[in-house]
Amino acid sequence: MKTSLKSVAKSNLDPSDETVEVISITHWTDSLFSFQLKRPKSFRFKSGEFVLIGLRDTTETLILRAYSIASPSWDDALLFYSISVKDGPLTSILSKINPGDRVILKRKPTGTLVLDALRRGKRLFLFATGTGIAPFASIIRDPMIYENFDHIILTHTCRMKRDLAFGELILELRKKDLLLRDLNIKKLKYFPTLTREKFVNTGRITALISSGHFFRDAGIGDFSYDTDKAMVCGSMEFNKEMASILKGKGMKEGSISSPGDFVLERAFVG
Ligand code: A2P
């Protein structure tokens, strides 16, 4: 007998599973959704980190995947943004959760897209494709970036206009954040670009950087390893291409143990 999602989410959990309650779920497109989980009081993380989330499937097998936390580290709820893959073992189930269901949340957040992995600089570039916007949704609501950088440039490459909606909502929410009230959040420049629909910016960000259109259209100067720091989150191929572009400008990859000029993380996919 096929088990329904409700019973997957509620009864297929092992008593030792660390579960939390689903507060809400929003479907942005046929394949993109976000969900909010109740944040356990003891759960702490740095903006930009990811955590393991999961469920047990109908055979009681535990399925866990890394998810960037898309809410800021000061928020009461934990927000996540996901693509739903038709036969994806986790996302096909997760995309059907409802408020009140429970999912597994592992309590050890980690990740490389954190400010501690970057040296000091003047401009912070955040390069995302698709659901790679998730860690930056957290970071752009963190007061630290406005305190530490003079300019922040967030780029988001998506296929269609509707794929930008989640990021645009976060940019709006940011305007109401009390913790950002006394900071100059206008120093963040948003540069969305679409690859499969006509738009104000069209084409992959990598191509726009190489052609120089990005700097011209965003009204900013070319990269300088002295002043610029960058975070990159997208597909493996995107990350590789961005790393090569940034290294070509003399920038060095960083980590928490050895801070540098840029950091990379693969966006969650399946
Ligand atoms: P494209 O439409 O040209 O493939 P996806 O939906 O496949 O995850 O991709 C999200 C966005 O990222 C799309 O706009 C896609 O462009 C773009 N993209 C995919 N791979 C790369 C890459 N290597 N460099 C830059 N952009 C990329």
XYZ file of C-alpha atoms in Angstrom, residues 5 24-35 81-84 91-99 162 165-166:
29
model
C 2.509 12.145 2.529
C 4.165 27.336 5.912
C 4.880 26.402 2.323
C 4.737 28.659 -0.742
C 4.729 27.427 -4.333
C 6.392 30.009 -6.561
C 6.187 28.080 -9.829
C 5.421 24.472 -10.816
C 8.893 23.519 -9.667
C 10.032 26.142 -7.149
C 8.803 26.301 -3.573
C 9.862 27.668 -0.224
C 8.943 26.494 3.249
C 14.007 27.536 -0.979
C 13.921 24.490 -3.187
C 13.413 23.147 -6.637
C 11.078 20.202 -6.903
C 11.932 17.065 -3.126
C 9.051 15.166 -4.697
C 7.807 14.477 -1.141
C 8.958 17.707 0.465
C 7.134 19.851 -2.090
C 3.859 18.357 -0.800
C 4.300 19.088 2.902
C 1.658 21.077 4.748
C 1.702 23.309 7.811
C 8.761 34.110 -12.536
C 9.965 36.159 -7.514
C 11.397 34.599 -4.355
